[in-house]
mmCIF file of C-alpha atoms in Angstrom:
data_model
loop_
_atom_site.group_PDB
_atom_site.id
_atom_site.type_symbol
_atom_site.label_atom_id
_atom_site.label_comp_id
_atom_site.label_asym_id
_atom_site.label_seq_id
_atom_site.Cartn_x
_atom_site.Cartn_y
_atom_site.Cartn_z
ATOM 1 C CA UNK Z 1442 -1.211 -16.259 10.443
ATOM 2 C CA UNK Z 1443 1.311 -13.915 8.808
ATOM 3 C CA UNK Z 1444 2.160 -10.639 10.421
ATOM 4 C CA UNK Z 1445 0.520 -7.584 8.785
ATOM 5 C CA UNK Z 1446 2.928 -5.362 6.881
ATOM 6 C CA UNK Z 1447 4.236 -2.040 8.249
ATOM 7 C CA UNK Z 1448 3.879 -2.973 11.920
ATOM 8 C CA UNK Z 1449 7.304 -2.463 13.514
ATOM 9 C CA UNK Z 1450 5.756 -2.612 16.988
ATOM 10 C CA UNK Z 1451 4.633 -6.234 16.527
ATOM 11 C CA UNK Z 1452 8.080 -7.178 15.227
ATOM 12 C CA UNK Z 1453 9.897 -5.465 18.106
ATOM 13 C CA UNK Z 1454 7.496 -6.872 20.703
ATOM 14 C CA UNK Z 1455 7.828 -10.425 19.383
ATOM 15 C CA UNK Z 1456 11.623 -10.187 19.174
ATOM 16 C CA UNK Z 1457 11.890 -8.854 22.749
ATOM 17 C CA UNK Z 1458 9.720 -11.672 24.094
ATOM 18 C CA UNK Z 1459 11.799 -14.279 22.260
ATOM 19 C CA UNK Z 1460 15.083 -12.758 23.446
ATOM 20 C CA UNK Z 1461 13.885 -12.819 27.061
ATOM 21 C CA UNK Z 1462 12.351 -16.289 26.678
ATOM 22 C CA UNK Z 1463 9.099 -15.075 28.205
ATOM 23 C CA UNK Z 1464 5.690 -16.404 27.191
ATOM 24 C CA UNK Z 1465 2.609 -14.206 26.853
ATOM 25 C CA UNK Z 1466 1.073 -16.025 29.843
ATOM 26 C CA UNK Z 1467 4.063 -15.245 32.027
ATOM 27 C CA UNK Z 1468 4.159 -11.650 30.790
ATOM 28 C CA UNK Z 1469 0.476 -11.184 31.557
ATOM 29 C CA UNK Z 1470 0.983 -12.526 35.091
ATOM 30 C CA UNK Z 1471 3.819 -10.055 35.685
ATOM 31 C CA UNK Z 1472 1.656 -7.205 34.350
ATOM 32 C CA UNK Z 1473 -1.232 -8.113 36.658
ATOM 33 C CA UNK Z 1474 1.159 -8.250 39.637
ATOM 34 C CA UNK Z 1475 2.419 -4.757 38.771
ATOM 35 C CA UNK Z 1476 -1.113 -3.335 38.651
ATOM 36 C CA UNK Z 1477 -1.430 -3.299 34.849
ATOM 37 C CA UNK Z 1478 -4.075 -5.933 34.062
ATOM 38 C CA UNK Z 1479 -4.529 -6.702 30.386
ATOM 39 C CA UNK Z 1480 -6.446 -9.403 28.515
ATOM 40 C CA UNK Z 1481 -4.477 -12.332 27.113
ATOM 41 C CA UNK Z 1482 -6.162 -11.810 23.753
ATOM 42 C CA UNK Z 1483 -4.957 -8.191 23.653
ATOM 43 C CA UNK Z 1484 -1.330 -9.238 24.150
ATOM 44 C CA UNK Z 1485 -1.764 -11.877 21.461
ATOM 45 C CA UNK Z 1486 -3.180 -9.314 19.036
ATOM 46 C CA UNK Z 1487 -0.292 -6.940 19.740
ATOM 47 C CA UNK Z 1488 2.292 -9.652 19.091
ATOM 48 C CA UNK Z 1489 0.627 -10.832 15.862
ATOM 49 C CA UNK Z 1490 0.181 -7.293 14.588
ATOM 50 C CA UNK Z 1491 -3.590 -7.580 14.226
ATOM 51 C CA UNK Z 1492 -3.963 -4.643 16.594
ATOM 52 C CA UNK Z 1493 -1.724 -1.982 18.112
ATOM 53 C CA UNK Z 1494 -1.816 -0.300 21.541
ATOM 54 C CA UNK Z 1495 -4.083 2.751 21.469
ATOM 55 C CA UNK Z 1496 -4.921 5.203 24.203
ATOM 56 C CA UNK Z 1497 -3.231 6.229 27.437
ATOM 57 C CA UNK Z 1498 -4.035 3.031 29.354
ATOM 58 C CA UNK Z 1499 -2.548 0.782 26.650
ATOM 59 C CA UNK Z 1500 0.569 2.947 26.449
ATOM 60 C CA UNK Z 1501 0.969 2.602 30.228
ATOM 61 C CA UNK Z 1502 0.894 -1.186 29.795
ATOM 62 C CA UNK Z 1503 3.567 -0.958 27.083
ATOM 63 C CA UNK Z 1504 5.737 1.155 29.422
ATOM 64 C CA UNK Z 1505 5.525 -1.634 32.004
ATOM 65 C CA UNK Z 1506 6.277 -4.282 29.332
ATOM 66 C CA UNK Z 1507 9.462 -2.397 28.484
ATOM 67 C CA UNK Z 1508 10.498 -2.516 32.154
ATOM 68 C CA UNK Z 1509 9.667 -6.228 32.524
ATOM 69 C CA UNK Z 1510 11.583 -7.133 29.356
ATOM 70 C CA UNK Z 1511 14.576 -4.975 30.325
ATOM 71 C CA UNK Z 1512 14.249 -2.678 27.312
ATOM 72 C CA UNK Z 1513 15.353 0.962 27.089
ATOM 73 C CA UNK Z 1514 12.672 3.568 27.723
ATOM 74 C CA UNK Z 1515 10.317 4.024 24.736
ATOM 75 C CA UNK Z 1516 11.922 1.143 22.817
ATOM 76 C CA UNK Z 1517 8.445 -0.246 22.066
ATOM 77 C CA UNK Z 1518 6.378 2.936 22.377
ATOM 78 C CA UNK Z 1519 8.213 4.621 19.524
ATOM 79 C CA UNK Z 1520 7.489 1.636 17.247
ATOM 80 C CA UNK Z 1521 3.711 1.901 17.561
ATOM 81 C CA UNK Z 1522 2.374 2.772 14.080
ATOM 82 C CA UNK Z 1523 0.374 5.957 13.824
ATOM 83 C CA UNK Z 1524 -3.310 5.193 13.690
ATOM 84 C CA UNK Z 1525 -5.820 7.827 12.652
ATOM 85 C CA UNK Z 1526 -9.456 7.131 13.336
ATOM 86 C CA UNK Z 1527 -11.531 8.032 10.298
ATOM 87 C CA UNK Z 1528 -14.803 9.796 10.991
ATOM 88 C CA UNK Z 1529 -17.867 8.309 9.285
ATOM 89 C CA UNK Z 1530 -17.624 8.946 5.554
ATOM 90 C CA UNK Z 1531 -20.779 10.013 3.777
ATOM 91 C CA UNK Z 1532 -21.431 8.400 0.375
ATOM 92 C CA UNK Z 1533 -20.117 10.500 -2.495
ATOM 93 C CA UNK Z 1534 -22.579 12.192 -4.834
ATOM 94 C CA UNK Z 1535 -21.855 13.785 -8.175
ATOM 95 C CA UNK Z 1536 -22.618 17.520 -8.224
ATOM 96 C CA UNK Z 1537 -23.247 17.337 -11.965
ATOM 97 C CA UNK Z 1538 -26.800 17.180 -13.259
ATOM 98 C CA UNK Z 1539 -25.842 16.615 -16.888
ATOM 99 C CA UNK Z 1540 -26.331 12.935 -17.768
ATOM 100 C CA UNK Z 1541 -23.842 13.101 -20.651
ATOM 101 C CA UNK Z 1542 -21.094 14.420 -18.367
ATOM 102 C CA UNK Z 1543 -21.766 11.705 -15.796
ATOM 103 C CA UNK Z 1544 -21.737 9.007 -18.472
ATOM 104 C CA UNK Z 1545 -18.473 10.326 -19.929
ATOM 105 C CA UNK Z 1546 -16.939 10.340 -16.440
ATOM 106 C CA UNK Z 1547 -17.933 6.706 -15.826
ATOM 107 C CA UNK Z 1548 -16.497 5.610 -19.202
ATOM 108 C CA UNK Z 1549 -13.248 7.488 -18.603
ATOM 109 C CA UNK Z 1550 -12.696 5.959 -15.171
ATOM 110 C CA UNK Z 1551 -13.344 2.485 -16.564
ATOM 111 C CA UNK Z 1552 -10.889 2.967 -19.445
ATOM 112 C CA UNK Z 1553 -8.230 4.183 -17.018
ATOM 113 C CA UNK Z 1554 -8.860 1.311 -14.593
ATOM 114 C CA UNK Z 1555 -8.787 4.168 -12.112
ATOM 115 C CA UNK Z 1556 -8.864 3.805 -8.330
ATOM 116 C CA UNK Z 1557 -12.278 4.695 -6.933
ATOM 117 C CA UNK Z 1558 -12.808 8.419 -6.471
ATOM 118 C CA UNK Z 1559 -13.992 7.772 -2.921
ATOM 119 C CA UNK Z 1560 -10.789 5.976 -1.846
ATOM 120 C CA UNK Z 1561 -9.747 9.345 -0.414
ATOM 121 C CA UNK Z 1562 -11.546 12.461 0.709
ATOM 122 C CA UNK Z 1563 -10.423 16.072 0.694
ATOM 123 C CA UNK Z 1564 -10.088 17.588 4.155
ATOM 124 C CA UNK Z 1565 -8.937 21.067 3.125
ATOM 125 C CA UNK Z 1566 -8.225 22.709 -0.207
ATOM 126 C CA UNK Z 1567 -6.831 26.095 -1.270
ATOM 127 C CA UNK Z 1568 -7.383 26.762 -4.973
ATOM 128 C CA UNK Z 1569 -5.663 29.772 -6.561
ATOM 129 C CA UNK Z 1570 -6.821 30.865 -10.037
ATOM 130 C CA UNK Z 1571 -4.903 33.386 -12.160
ATOM 131 C CA UNK Z 1572 -6.766 35.159 -14.982
ATOM 132 C CA UNK Z 1573 -4.599 36.400 -17.875
ATOM 133 C CA UNK Z 1574 -4.707 39.757 -19.665
ATOM 134 C CA UNK Z 1575 -7.244 38.391 -22.165
ATOM 135 C CA UNK Z 1576 -9.726 37.763 -19.361
ATOM 136 C CA UNK Z 1577 -9.478 33.967 -19.499
ATOM 137 C CA UNK Z 1578 -8.187 31.586 -16.835
ATOM 138 C CA UNK Z 1579 -4.482 30.938 -17.381
ATOM 139 C CA UNK Z 1580 -3.255 29.036 -14.325
ATOM 140 C CA UNK Z 1581 -4.847 27.079 -11.483
ATOM 141 C CA UNK Z 1582 -3.031 25.708 -8.433
ATOM 142 C CA UNK Z 1583 -4.728 23.521 -5.818
ATOM 143 C CA UNK Z 1584 -3.049 22.655 -2.514
ATOM 144 C CA UNK Z 1585 -5.118 19.888 -0.963
ATOM 145 C CA UNK Z 1586 -4.924 17.712 2.116
ATOM 146 C CA UNK Z 1587 -6.378 14.287 1.349
ATOM 147 C CA UNK Z 1588 -7.203 11.447 3.736
ATOM 148 C CA UNK Z 1589 -7.507 7.746 2.983
ATOM 149 C CA UNK Z 1590 -11.003 6.361 3.583
ATOM 150 C CA UNK Z 1591 -10.151 2.681 3.004
ATOM 151 C CA UNK Z 1592 -9.110 -0.043 5.421
ATOM 152 C CA UNK Z 1593 -6.005 -0.932 3.425
ATOM 153 C CA UNK Z 1594 -2.931 1.049 2.391
ATOM 154 C CA UNK Z 1595 -3.277 2.880 -0.936
ATOM 155 C CA UNK Z 1596 -0.679 4.418 -3.222
ATOM 156 C CA UNK Z 1597 -2.731 5.678 -6.202
ATOM 157 C CA UNK Z 1598 -5.473 8.315 -6.426
ATOM 158 C CA UNK Z 1599 -7.695 9.597 -9.235
ATOM 159 C CA UNK Z 1600 -8.402 13.215 -10.169
ATOM 160 C CA UNK Z 1601 -10.832 14.493 -12.791
ATOM 161 C CA UNK Z 1602 -11.797 17.580 -14.777
ATOM 162 C CA UNK Z 1603 -15.467 17.579 -15.784
ATOM 163 C CA UNK Z 1604 -17.451 20.229 -17.669
ATOM 164 C CA UNK Z 1605 -21.142 20.416 -18.439
ATOM 165 C CA UNK Z 1606 -20.717 23.404 -20.788
ATOM 166 C CA UNK Z 1607 -17.200 24.008 -22.047
ATOM 167 C CA UNK Z 1608 -14.776 21.657 -23.810
ATOM 168 C CA UNK Z 1609 -12.094 20.133 -21.591
ATOM 169 C CA UNK Z 1610 -8.566 19.759 -22.975
ATOM 170 C CA UNK Z 1611 -5.311 18.354 -21.632
ATOM 171 C CA UNK Z 1612 -3.661 21.106 -19.593
ATOM 172 C CA UNK Z 1613 0.017 21.214 -18.734
ATOM 173 C CA UNK Z 1614 0.137 19.758 -15.226
ATOM 174 C CA UNK Z 1615 2.801 19.994 -12.515
ATOM 175 C CA UNK Z 1616 2.298 17.785 -9.454
ATOM 176 C CA UNK Z 1617 4.000 17.741 -6.058
ATOM 177 C CA UNK Z 1618 3.443 14.921 -3.600
ATOM 178 C CA UNK Z 1619 2.692 12.459 -6.411
ATOM 179 C CA UNK Z 1620 3.274 11.815 -10.124
ATOM 180 C CA UNK Z 1621 0.873 11.166 -12.984
ATOM 181 C CA UNK Z 1622 1.117 7.597 -14.280
ATOM 182 C CA UNK Z 1623 -1.755 7.564 -16.808
ATOM 183 C CA UNK Z 1624 -4.460 9.857 -18.128
ATOM 184 C CA UNK Z 1625 -7.355 9.948 -20.595
ATOM 185 C CA UNK Z 1626 -9.317 12.654 -22.419
ATOM 186 C CA UNK Z 1627 -12.849 11.515 -23.259
ATOM 187 C CA UNK Z 1628 -13.906 11.803 -26.915
ATOM 188 C CA UNK Z 1629 -16.848 14.007 -25.892
ATOM 189 C CA UNK Z 1630 -14.489 16.657 -24.573
ATOM 190 C CA UNK Z 1631 -16.448 16.649 -21.317
ATOM 191 C CA UNK Z 1632 -13.996 14.748 -19.099
ATOM 192 C CA UNK Z 1633 -10.264 14.560 -18.544
ATOM 193 C CA UNK Z 1634 -9.012 12.236 -15.785
ATOM 194 C CA UNK Z 1635 -5.605 11.197 -14.507
ATOM 195 C CA UNK Z 1636 -4.255 8.650 -12.049
ATOM 196 C CA UNK Z 1637 -1.418 9.664 -9.720
ATOM 197 C CA UNK Z 1638 0.987 7.534 -7.724
ATOM 198 C CA UNK Z 1639 1.606 9.064 -4.296
ATOM 199 C CA UNK Z 1640 5.160 9.773 -3.157
ATOM 200 C CA UNK Z 1641 4.342 7.961 0.083
ATOM 201 C CA UNK Z 1642 1.620 5.280 0.481
ATOM 202 C CA UNK Z 1643 -1.347 6.212 2.654
ATOM 203 C CA UNK Z 1644 -2.175 3.934 5.586
ATOM 204 C CA UNK Z 1645 -5.833 3.721 6.660
ATOM 205 C CA UNK Z 1646 -6.950 7.131 7.901
ATOM 206 C CA UNK Z 1647 -3.589 8.772 7.125
ATOM 207 C CA UNK Z 1648 -3.381 12.098 5.308
ATOM 208 C CA UNK Z 1649 -1.077 13.666 2.725
ATOM 209 C CA UNK Z 1650 -0.622 16.986 0.937
ATOM 210 C CA UNK Z 1651 -0.852 17.323 -2.838
ATOM 211 C CA UNK Z 1652 -0.199 20.348 -5.015
ATOM 212 C CA UNK Z 1653 -1.498 20.310 -8.582
ATOM 213 C CA UNK Z 1654 -0.842 23.218 -10.972
ATOM 214 C CA UNK Z 1655 -2.595 23.367 -14.356
ATOM 215 C CA UNK Z 1656 -1.675 25.802 -17.104
ATOM 216 C CA UNK Z 1657 -3.512 26.315 -20.378
ATOM 217 C CA UNK Z 1658 -2.103 27.661 -23.622
ATOM 218 C CA UNK Z 1659 -3.066 28.401 -27.228
ATOM 219 C CA UNK Z 1660 -6.215 27.859 -29.216
ATOM 220 C CA UNK Z 1661 -7.448 24.992 -27.060
ATOM 221 C CA UNK Z 1662 -7.692 27.137 -23.944
ATOM 222 C CA UNK Z 1663 -11.115 27.360 -22.409
ATOM 223 C CA UNK Z 1664 -12.848 30.562 -23.525
ATOM 224 C CA UNK Z 1665 -15.440 30.379 -20.762
ATOM 225 C CA UNK Z 1666 -14.868 33.322 -18.360
ATOM 226 C CA UNK Z 1667 -15.509 31.290 -15.220
ATOM 227 C CA UNK Z 1668 -13.828 28.969 -12.765
ATOM 228 C CA UNK Z 1669 -14.940 26.763 -9.901
ATOM 229 C CA UNK Z 1670 -14.501 23.635 -7.812
ATOM 230 C CA UNK Z 1671 -16.794 20.600 -7.653
ATOM 231 C CA UNK Z 1672 -16.705 18.290 -4.618
ATOM 232 C CA UNK Z 1673 -18.293 14.845 -4.420
ATOM 233 C CA UNK Z 1674 -18.525 14.698 -0.607
ATOM 234 C CA UNK Z 1675 -18.277 17.267 2.193
ATOM 235 C CA UNK Z 1676 -14.937 19.026 2.548
ATOM 236 C CA UNK Z 1677 -13.919 20.515 5.886
ATOM 237 C CA UNK Z 1678 -12.457 23.761 4.497
ATOM 238 C CA UNK Z 1679 -12.576 25.066 0.923
ATOM 239 C CA UNK Z 1680 -11.007 28.372 -0.145
ATOM 240 C CA UNK Z 1681 -10.985 29.609 -3.747
ATOM 241 C CA UNK Z 1682 -8.915 32.695 -4.577
ATOM 242 C CA UNK Z 1683 -9.271 34.141 -8.088
ATOM 243 C CA UNK Z 1684 -6.846 36.874 -9.166
ATOM 244 C CA UNK Z 1685 -7.257 39.094 -12.228
ATOM 245 C CA UNK Z 1686 -4.510 40.558 -14.395
ATOM 246 C CA UNK Z 1687 -4.367 44.376 -14.077
ATOM 247 C CA UNK Z 1688 -5.426 44.648 -17.742
ATOM 248 C CA UNK Z 1689 -8.389 42.308 -17.225
ATOM 249 C CA UNK Z 1690 -10.329 43.821 -14.332
ATOM 250 C CA UNK Z 1691 -13.892 42.542 -14.843
ATOM 251 C CA UNK Z 1692 -16.875 44.842 -15.321
ATOM 252 C CA UNK Z 1693 -19.090 42.380 -13.464
ATOM 253 C CA UNK Z 1694 -18.689 39.344 -11.218
ATOM 254 C CA UNK Z 1695 -21.088 36.636 -10.116
ATOM 255 C CA UNK Z 1696 -20.742 33.851 -7.566
ATOM 256 C CA UNK Z 1697 -22.127 30.441 -8.538
ATOM 257 C CA UNK Z 1698 -23.067 27.871 -5.911
ATOM 258 C CA UNK Z 1699 -24.887 24.550 -6.029
ATOM 259 C CA UNK Z 1700 -25.101 22.440 -2.896
ATOM 260 C CA UNK Z 1701 -28.422 20.651 -2.652
ATOM 261 C CA UNK Z 1702 -29.575 17.410 -4.234
ATOM 262 C CA UNK Z 1703 -31.787 19.222 -6.744
ATOM 263 C CA UNK Z 1704 -28.712 20.688 -8.413
ATOM 264 C CA UNK Z 1705 -30.290 24.158 -8.353
ATOM 265 C CA UNK Z 1706 -27.754 26.872 -9.180
ATOM 266 C CA UNK Z 1707 -27.673 30.005 -7.026
ATOM 267 C CA UNK Z 1708 -26.247 33.128 -8.655
ATOM 268 C CA UNK Z 1709 -25.145 36.109 -6.535
ATOM 269 C CA UNK Z 1710 -23.697 39.381 -7.848
ATOM 270 C CA UNK Z 1711 -20.305 40.426 -6.459
ATOM 271 C CA UNK Z 1712 -18.537 43.759 -6.553
ATOM 272 C CA UNK Z 1713 -15.849 43.717 -9.291
ATOM 273 C CA UNK Z 1714 -12.329 43.864 -7.831
ATOM 274 C CA UNK Z 1715 -8.759 42.766 -8.516
ATOM 275 C CA UNK Z 1716 -9.222 39.472 -6.682
ATOM 276 C CA UNK Z 1717 -12.035 37.614 -4.991
ATOM 277 C CA UNK Z 1718 -11.897 34.805 -2.457
ATOM 278 C CA UNK Z 1719 -14.636 32.378 -1.505
ATOM 279 C CA UNK Z 1720 -14.506 30.383 1.728
ATOM 280 C CA UNK Z 1721 -16.755 27.559 2.864
ATOM 281 C CA UNK Z 1722 -16.616 25.196 5.839
ATOM 282 C CA UNK Z 1723 -18.181 21.730 5.746
ATOM 283 C CA UNK Z 1724 -19.156 22.342 2.136
ATOM 284 C CA UNK Z 1725 -20.644 19.885 -0.331
ATOM 285 C CA UNK Z 1726 -21.372 17.774 -2.166
ATOM 286 C CA UNK Z 1727 -21.723 20.583 -4.646
ATOM 287 C CA UNK Z 1728 -19.930 23.173 -6.723
ATOM 288 C CA UNK Z 1729 -18.639 26.667 -5.979
ATOM 289 C CA UNK Z 1730 -17.107 29.225 -8.299
ATOM 290 C CA UNK Z 1731 -17.376 32.579 -10.052
ATOM 291 C CA UNK Z 1732 -17.845 33.932 -13.554
ATOM 292 C CA UNK Z 1733 -17.104 37.362 -14.916
ATOM 293 C CA UNK Z 1734 -17.514 39.538 -17.980
ATOM 294 C CA UNK Z 1735 -16.364 42.619 -19.833
ATOM 295 C CA UNK Z 1736 -18.980 44.920 -21.295
ATOM 296 C CA UNK Z 1737 -17.895 46.071 -24.730
ATOM 297 C CA UNK Z 1738 -15.005 43.578 -24.894
ATOM 298 C CA UNK Z 1739 -16.669 40.189 -24.376
ATOM 299 C CA UNK Z 1740 -20.340 39.340 -24.510
ATOM 300 C CA UNK Z 1741 -21.878 38.519 -21.168
ATOM 301 C CA UNK Z 1742 -22.803 34.850 -20.822
ATOM 302 C CA UNK Z 1743 -26.521 34.239 -20.419
ATOM 303 C CA UNK Z 1744 -27.772 33.139 -17.024
ATOM 304 C CA UNK Z 1745 -28.943 29.517 -16.808
#
């Protein structure tokens, strides 16, 4: 059986055994004599790379192995790959009730040959929205910590923009922590999706930070005075901060939230101010955002 990739501990352990000319049976006997009993199968798994030492008791055994094999302190301990245990992952669910939007999303992902949306999950996300002097969203920056949910290493992730009301266009995107390798805008104008290659591959359960900034210009900018975030599975912490240009202070503000399986939209009035932040913990699946208006300058959108 070949040794799994990215397991420097197994390589160092095997090399040290070979250099000392010590078999696993002899090593296990020495460990038992020193008061560190360990199963023969466990030592075999560690040498083959199928498993790695985890927990305080296993690390104590590795300390003793270093002594028996005449290695410097921590020579093997420091080679143990980081392992993050992934909490149970709930199945993802689309927060969109519009069948056309869901169909367009499925077609777009198929055309892109995109990695599954549930190959990662968002642990935390800070989304900052800047509204321009004309009262329309101009810039959006999301700083997100993602975690791999798969049992194998991944190096590509998929992100999407989906709208049930407004037309989606290709924004100008700046990415940190990854780079866009392909994208697609659906003919319906409902979905834009892009696949990113991560700067560093994600091992099972490992996390990474991504920053994605989107800017919109010209006649194709969305004219809908609203912004929000949709999540397909629960996110630990979600913060949305929307900031208004001094010349575009809204006359009214409303918070929009949809979290249950019925897709019912809850609308709550907010006091108009220069900026508004929304914070949720263990939120989703669902959608959260705000919309605003200007009496006498823009017509107020009708409530759903």
